[in-house]
Coordinates of C-alpha atoms and ligand atoms in Angstrom, one line a residue:
X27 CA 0.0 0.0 0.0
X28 CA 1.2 3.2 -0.8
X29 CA 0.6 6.6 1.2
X30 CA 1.2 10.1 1.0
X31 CA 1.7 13.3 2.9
X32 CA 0.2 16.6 2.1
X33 CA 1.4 18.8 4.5
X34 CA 0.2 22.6 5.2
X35 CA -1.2 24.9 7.5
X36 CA -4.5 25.4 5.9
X37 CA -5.2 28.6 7.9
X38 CA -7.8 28.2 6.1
X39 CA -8.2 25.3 3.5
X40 CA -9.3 26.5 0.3
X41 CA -10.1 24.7 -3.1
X42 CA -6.6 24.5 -4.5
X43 CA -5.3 22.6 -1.2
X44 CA -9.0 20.2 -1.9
X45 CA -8.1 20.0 -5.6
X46 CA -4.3 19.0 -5.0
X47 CA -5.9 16.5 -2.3
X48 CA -8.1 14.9 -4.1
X49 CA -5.6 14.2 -7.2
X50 CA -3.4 12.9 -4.4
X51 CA -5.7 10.6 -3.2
X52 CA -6.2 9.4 -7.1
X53 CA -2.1 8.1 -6.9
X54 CA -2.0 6.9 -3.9
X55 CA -3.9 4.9 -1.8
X56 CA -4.0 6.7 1.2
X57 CA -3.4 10.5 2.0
X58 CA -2.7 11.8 5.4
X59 CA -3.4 15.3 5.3
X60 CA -0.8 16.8 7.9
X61 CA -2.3 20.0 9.7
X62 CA 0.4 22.1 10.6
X63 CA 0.8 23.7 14.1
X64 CA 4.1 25.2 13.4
X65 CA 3.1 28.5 12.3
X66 CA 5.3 31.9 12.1
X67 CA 2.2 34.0 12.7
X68 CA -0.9 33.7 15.1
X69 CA -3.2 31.6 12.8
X70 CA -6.5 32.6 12.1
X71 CA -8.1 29.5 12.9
X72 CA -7.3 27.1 15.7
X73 CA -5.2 23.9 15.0
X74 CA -8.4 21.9 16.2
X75 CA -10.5 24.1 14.1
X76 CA -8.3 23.8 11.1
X77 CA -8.4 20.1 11.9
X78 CA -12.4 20.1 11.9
X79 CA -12.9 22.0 8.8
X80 CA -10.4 20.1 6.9
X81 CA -12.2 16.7 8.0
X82 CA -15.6 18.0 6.8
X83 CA -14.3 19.1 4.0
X84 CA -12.9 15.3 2.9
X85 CA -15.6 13.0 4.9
X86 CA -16.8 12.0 1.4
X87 CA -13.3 10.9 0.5
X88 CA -12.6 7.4 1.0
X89 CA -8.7 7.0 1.9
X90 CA -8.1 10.7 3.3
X91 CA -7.4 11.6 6.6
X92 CA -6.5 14.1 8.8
X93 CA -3.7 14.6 11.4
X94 CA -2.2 17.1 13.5
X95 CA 1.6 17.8 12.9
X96 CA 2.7 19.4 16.1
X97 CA 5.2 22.0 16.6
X98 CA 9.1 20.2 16.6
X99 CA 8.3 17.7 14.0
X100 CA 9.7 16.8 11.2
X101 CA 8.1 16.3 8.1
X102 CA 10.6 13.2 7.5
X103 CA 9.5 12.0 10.9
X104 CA 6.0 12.8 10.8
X105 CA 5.9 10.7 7.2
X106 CA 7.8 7.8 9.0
X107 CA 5.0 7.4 11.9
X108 CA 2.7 7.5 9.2
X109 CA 4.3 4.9 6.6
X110 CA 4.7 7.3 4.2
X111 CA 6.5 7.0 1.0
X112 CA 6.3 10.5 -0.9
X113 CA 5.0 13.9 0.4
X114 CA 2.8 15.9 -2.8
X115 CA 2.7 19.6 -3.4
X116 CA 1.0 21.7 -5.2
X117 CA 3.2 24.4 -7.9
X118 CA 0.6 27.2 -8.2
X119 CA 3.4 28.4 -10.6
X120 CA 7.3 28.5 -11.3
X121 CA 7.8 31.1 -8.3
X122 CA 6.8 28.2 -5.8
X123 CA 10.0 25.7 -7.5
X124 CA 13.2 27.0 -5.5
X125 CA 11.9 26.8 -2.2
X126 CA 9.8 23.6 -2.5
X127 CA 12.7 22.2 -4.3
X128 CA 15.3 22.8 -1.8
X129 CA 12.9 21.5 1.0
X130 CA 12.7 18.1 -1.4
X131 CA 16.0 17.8 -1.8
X132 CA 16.4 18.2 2.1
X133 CA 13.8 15.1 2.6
X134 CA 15.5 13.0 0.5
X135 CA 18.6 13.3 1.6
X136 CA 17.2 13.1 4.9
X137 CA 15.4 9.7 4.5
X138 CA 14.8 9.1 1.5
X139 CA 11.5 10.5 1.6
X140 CA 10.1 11.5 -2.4
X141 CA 8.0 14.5 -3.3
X142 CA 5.7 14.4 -6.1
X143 CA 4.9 17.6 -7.6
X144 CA 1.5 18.0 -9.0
X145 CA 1.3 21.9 -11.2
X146 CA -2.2 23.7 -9.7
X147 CA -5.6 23.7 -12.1
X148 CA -5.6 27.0 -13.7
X149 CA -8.7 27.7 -11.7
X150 CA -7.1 27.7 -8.4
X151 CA -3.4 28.9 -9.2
X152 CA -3.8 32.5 -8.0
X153 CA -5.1 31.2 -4.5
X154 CA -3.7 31.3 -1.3
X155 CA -4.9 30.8 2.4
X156 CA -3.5 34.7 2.9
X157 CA -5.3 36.0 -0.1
X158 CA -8.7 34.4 0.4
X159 CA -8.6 36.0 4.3
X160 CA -7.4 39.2 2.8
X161 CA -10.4 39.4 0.6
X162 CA -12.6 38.1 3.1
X163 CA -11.7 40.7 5.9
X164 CA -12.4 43.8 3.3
X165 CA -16.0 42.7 2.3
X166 CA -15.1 40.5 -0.7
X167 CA -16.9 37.4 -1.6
X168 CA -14.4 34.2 -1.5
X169 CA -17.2 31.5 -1.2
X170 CA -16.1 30.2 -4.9
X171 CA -13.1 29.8 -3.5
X172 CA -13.3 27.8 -0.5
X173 CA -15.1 24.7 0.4
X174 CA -18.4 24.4 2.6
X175 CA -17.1 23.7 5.7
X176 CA -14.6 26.7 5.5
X177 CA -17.8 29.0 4.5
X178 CA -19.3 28.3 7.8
X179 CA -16.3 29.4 9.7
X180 CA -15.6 32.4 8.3
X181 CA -18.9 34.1 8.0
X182 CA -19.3 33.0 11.8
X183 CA -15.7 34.4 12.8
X184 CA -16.6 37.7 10.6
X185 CA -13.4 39.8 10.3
X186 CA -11.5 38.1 12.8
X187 CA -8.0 38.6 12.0
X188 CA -8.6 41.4 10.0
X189 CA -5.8 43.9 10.9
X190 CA -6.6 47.4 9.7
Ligands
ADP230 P1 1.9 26.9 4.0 O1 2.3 25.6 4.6 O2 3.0 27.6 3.3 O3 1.0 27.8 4.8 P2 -0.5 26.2 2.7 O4 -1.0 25.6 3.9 O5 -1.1 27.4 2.1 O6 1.0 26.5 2.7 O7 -0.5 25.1 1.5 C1 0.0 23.8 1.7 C2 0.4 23.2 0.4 O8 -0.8 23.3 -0.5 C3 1.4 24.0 -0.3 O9 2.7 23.7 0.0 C4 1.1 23.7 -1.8 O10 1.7 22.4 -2.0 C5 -0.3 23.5 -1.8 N1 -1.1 24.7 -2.3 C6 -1.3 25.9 -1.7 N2 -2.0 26.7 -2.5 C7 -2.3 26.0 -3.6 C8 -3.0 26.3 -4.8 N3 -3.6 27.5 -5.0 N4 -3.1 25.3 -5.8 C9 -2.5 24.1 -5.6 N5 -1.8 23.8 -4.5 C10 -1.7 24.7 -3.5

């Protein structure tokens, strides 16, 4: 059986991460989605809400699951707990290559750990978690570009972390 790691923060999850997902869980045969704790910045959402929302958002998905990856882990060492063989990323375009390519060179040197690269659908290559909450906190509409369970949160959390 082969598994994969998609790791992120998902502050929040929006429709490229569920896009990139889902492909993921068409290659492999299970994908552990890896909910990063290990952020630079105060999130926006808790880890256990991030958790939550990224679970409803993949309950339909047979072969997905969610897991927390807590603050000191490695990636290498998170996808050896989980019998992991690759980690996939999404390239929303060629500006994403240097760093995510260092970082897989790191993890395979590390422990042999592969990353697959899968490019972004046009539809979703302009997103991020930072630009969807950016929107969102001036009034914008970003339900197109999040899933359901993500809608819910952020209407009920309003303009929470909204910094002007
Ligand atoms: P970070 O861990 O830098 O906060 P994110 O949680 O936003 O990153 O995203 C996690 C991963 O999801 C990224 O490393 C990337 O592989 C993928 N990703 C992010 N945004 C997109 C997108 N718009 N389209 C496809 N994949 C994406």
């Amino acid at each position: 059986m082969q598994s994969a790691v998609c790791p992120g923060s998902f502050d929040p999850m929006h429709n490229g991460h569920v896009e990139i997902i889902a492909r993921a869980a068409n290659l492999f045969d299970e994908v552990v989605v890896a909910v990063s704790a290990n952020m630079h910045k105060t999130p926006m959402f808790s880890l256990e809400e991030r958790i939550e929302m990224a679970g409803e958002t993949f309950s339909y998905l047979r072969g997905v699951t969610i897991r927390p990856l807590r603050p000191g882990v490695l990636l290498t060492d998170f996808c050896k707990e989980v019998g992991a063989s690759a980690v996939v990323k999404g390239l929303r375009g060629a500006h994403d290559l240097p760093y995510e390519a260092s970082m897989a060179t790191m993890n395979r040197h590390l422990t042999s750990l592969e990353t697959v690269f899968l490019s972004a659908d046009g539809r979703y290559s302009h997103l991020s978690s930072t630009l969807v909450k950016e929107v969102h906190s001036l009034g914008g509409e970003v339900a197109e570009f999040i899933p359901r369970a993500v809608q819910k949160r952020l209407t009920d959390a309003g303009y929470r972390g909204h910094t002007r």
